[in-house]
CSV table of C-alpha atoms in Angstrom, one decimal:
chain,number,residue,atom,x,y,z
A,1,MET,CA,94.0,60.4,-28.6
A,2,SER,CA,94.5,64.5,-29.3
A,3,LYS,CA,96.8,66.7,-27.7
A,4,GLN,CA,93.7,68.1,-26.1
A,5,GLU,CA,92.0,64.9,-24.6
A,6,LEU,CA,92.8,63.9,-21.4
A,7,GLU,CA,93.0,60.1,-20.7
A,8,VAL,CA,90.9,59.1,-18.1
A,9,ILE,CA,92.6,56.7,-16.1
A,10,GLY,CA,90.6,54.3,-13.8
A,11,GLN,CA,90.7,53.8,-9.7
A,12,ASP,CA,93.7,50.5,-10.1
A,13,ALA,CA,96.9,50.6,-8.6
A,14,THR,CA,98.5,49.7,-11.5
A,15,CYS,CA,97.9,51.9,-14.1
A,16,CYS,CA,99.7,54.6,-11.9
A,17,PRO,CA,103.6,53.2,-10.7
A,18,ASP,CA,105.9,55.6,-8.8
A,19,LEU,CA,108.3,57.4,-9.8
A,20,ALA,CA,111.1,55.0,-9.2
A,21,ALA,CA,108.8,52.1,-10.4
A,22,ALA,CA,110.0,52.4,-14.0
A,23,PRO,CA,111.3,54.9,-16.5
A,24,LEU,CA,107.7,57.3,-18.2
A,25,ASP,CA,107.0,56.5,-21.6
A,26,GLU,CA,107.2,59.9,-24.0
A,27,ASP,CA,103.3,60.5,-23.5
A,28,ARG,CA,102.8,60.2,-20.5
A,29,ALA,CA,106.2,62.3,-20.0
A,30,VAL,CA,104.3,64.7,-22.1
A,31,ASP,CA,100.9,64.6,-20.0
A,32,LEU,CA,102.7,64.7,-16.3
A,33,ALA,CA,104.7,67.7,-17.4
A,34,LYS,CA,101.0,69.8,-18.1
A,35,VAL,CA,100.3,69.6,-15.5
A,36,PHE,CA,103.6,70.3,-13.5
A,37,LYS,CA,104.1,73.5,-15.5
A,38,ALA,CA,100.2,74.4,-15.0
A,39,LEU,CA,101.1,73.8,-11.0
A,40,GLY,CA,104.2,75.6,-11.3
A,41,ASP,CA,103.1,78.8,-10.6
A,42,PRO,CA,103.0,80.6,-7.8
A,43,VAL,CA,99.7,82.1,-8.9
A,44,ARG,CA,97.9,78.6,-9.9
A,45,LEU,CA,99.5,77.1,-7.4
A,46,ARG,CA,97.9,79.2,-4.5
A,47,LEU,CA,94.6,78.7,-6.7
A,48,MET,CA,94.4,75.6,-6.9
A,49,SER,CA,95.3,75.0,-2.9
A,50,MET,CA,92.3,77.9,-2.6
A,51,ILE,CA,89.7,75.2,-4.9
A,52,ALA,CA,90.8,71.9,-3.0
A,53,SER,CA,91.3,72.9,0.7
A,54,ARG,CA,87.2,73.6,0.1
A,55,GLY,CA,87.2,69.0,-0.1
A,56,GLN,CA,85.8,66.6,-2.1
A,57,GLY,CA,82.7,68.6,-3.9
A,58,GLY,CA,83.5,71.5,-2.8
A,59,GLU,CA,83.4,74.2,-5.0
A,60,VAL,CA,85.0,77.8,-5.0
A,61,CYS,CA,83.2,81.5,-6.5
A,62,VAL,CA,85.3,83.2,-8.8
A,63,CYS,CA,84.6,86.2,-6.8
A,64,GLU,CA,86.0,85.0,-4.3
A,65,LEU,CA,89.5,83.8,-6.0
A,66,THR,CA,89.5,87.2,-7.6
A,67,PRO,CA,90.1,89.4,-3.7
A,68,ALA,CA,93.4,87.0,-2.8
A,69,PHE,CA,95.6,88.1,-5.4
A,70,ASP,CA,96.5,91.6,-6.4
A,71,LEU,CA,96.0,90.7,-10.1
A,72,SER,CA,93.0,91.9,-12.6
A,73,GLN,CA,89.7,89.5,-13.5
A,74,PRO,CA,91.4,88.2,-16.9
A,75,THR,CA,94.3,87.8,-15.8
A,76,ILE,CA,92.5,85.0,-12.8
A,77,SER,CA,90.6,83.4,-14.9
A,78,HIS,CA,93.7,82.9,-17.7
A,79,HIS,CA,95.3,80.6,-14.6
A,80,LEU,CA,92.0,79.0,-13.8
A,81,LYS,CA,91.9,78.6,-17.8
A,82,LEU,CA,95.5,76.9,-17.6
A,83,LEU,CA,94.4,74.4,-14.3
A,84,ARG,CA,91.7,73.6,-16.2
A,85,GLN,CA,93.3,73.1,-19.3
A,86,ALA,CA,96.2,70.7,-17.0
A,87,GLY,CA,92.9,68.3,-16.7
A,88,LEU,CA,93.2,69.4,-12.6
A,89,ILE,CA,89.7,71.6,-12.1
A,90,ASP,CA,86.3,72.6,-14.0
A,91,CYS,CA,84.1,74.7,-13.7
A,92,GLU,CA,80.5,75.8,-14.6
A,93,ARG,CA,78.4,78.6,-14.9
A,94,ARG,CA,75.7,80.0,-13.4
A,95,GLY,CA,74.4,83.0,-14.2
A,96,THR,CA,77.7,85.8,-14.5
A,97,TRP,CA,79.9,83.6,-11.8
A,98,VAL,CA,81.8,81.0,-12.5
A,99,TYR,CA,82.4,78.2,-9.7
A,100,TYR,CA,85.6,76.0,-9.9
A,101,TRP,CA,86.1,72.2,-8.2
A,102,ALA,CA,89.4,69.7,-8.5
A,103,LEU,CA,88.7,67.0,-10.4
A,104,PRO,CA,88.6,63.6,-7.8
A,105,GLY,CA,91.2,62.0,-7.2
A,106,VAL,CA,93.5,64.0,-9.5
A,107,LEU,CA,96.1,65.6,-6.8
A,108,ASP,CA,96.3,61.9,-4.9
A,109,LYS,CA,97.5,60.6,-8.3
A,110,LEU,CA,100.0,63.3,-8.9
A,111,ALA,CA,101.0,62.2,-5.2
A,112,ALA,CA,101.5,58.4,-5.3
A,113,PHE,CA,103.4,59.0,-8.4
A,114,LEU,CA,106.2,60.8,-6.2
A,115,SER,CA,106.0,59.1,-3.8
A,116,THR,CA,108.2,56.1,-3.6
A,117,ALA,CA,108.2,53.2,-1.0
A,118,GLN,CA,110.9,53.0,1.1
A,119,PRO,CA,113.2,49.9,1.3
A,120,ALA,CA,112.4,48.2,5.1
A,121,GLY,CA,114.1,49.2,7.6
A,122,VAL,CA,114.9,53.1,6.4
A,123,THR,CA,113.8,55.8,8.1
A,124,ALA,CA,113.9,58.9,7.3
């Protein structure tokens, strides 16, 4: 698999062990690092939040995203491109506008990876 391709993981719970289940192999660590690096920028994190908050199947036009930031349109497009390359969102051009949506299950898989089961009787 090339560095540009994203691996599609099934819905099987055993495919994505949580952080505490076992040490990450090198390939999985590299893939996850790309995603976390993309989310590590405040602008990209806000963009992801704005897109994901539209819900399952919801879309948002870039024309709605740009005014929320004190940044140029090319800068916003660059941040969106990095989110796409990380496999978090996808888009479609319709006329002069581009519409973005969160890829199904991606954030759930990240949340599941970061969660750790608490031993019985332990409270937070």
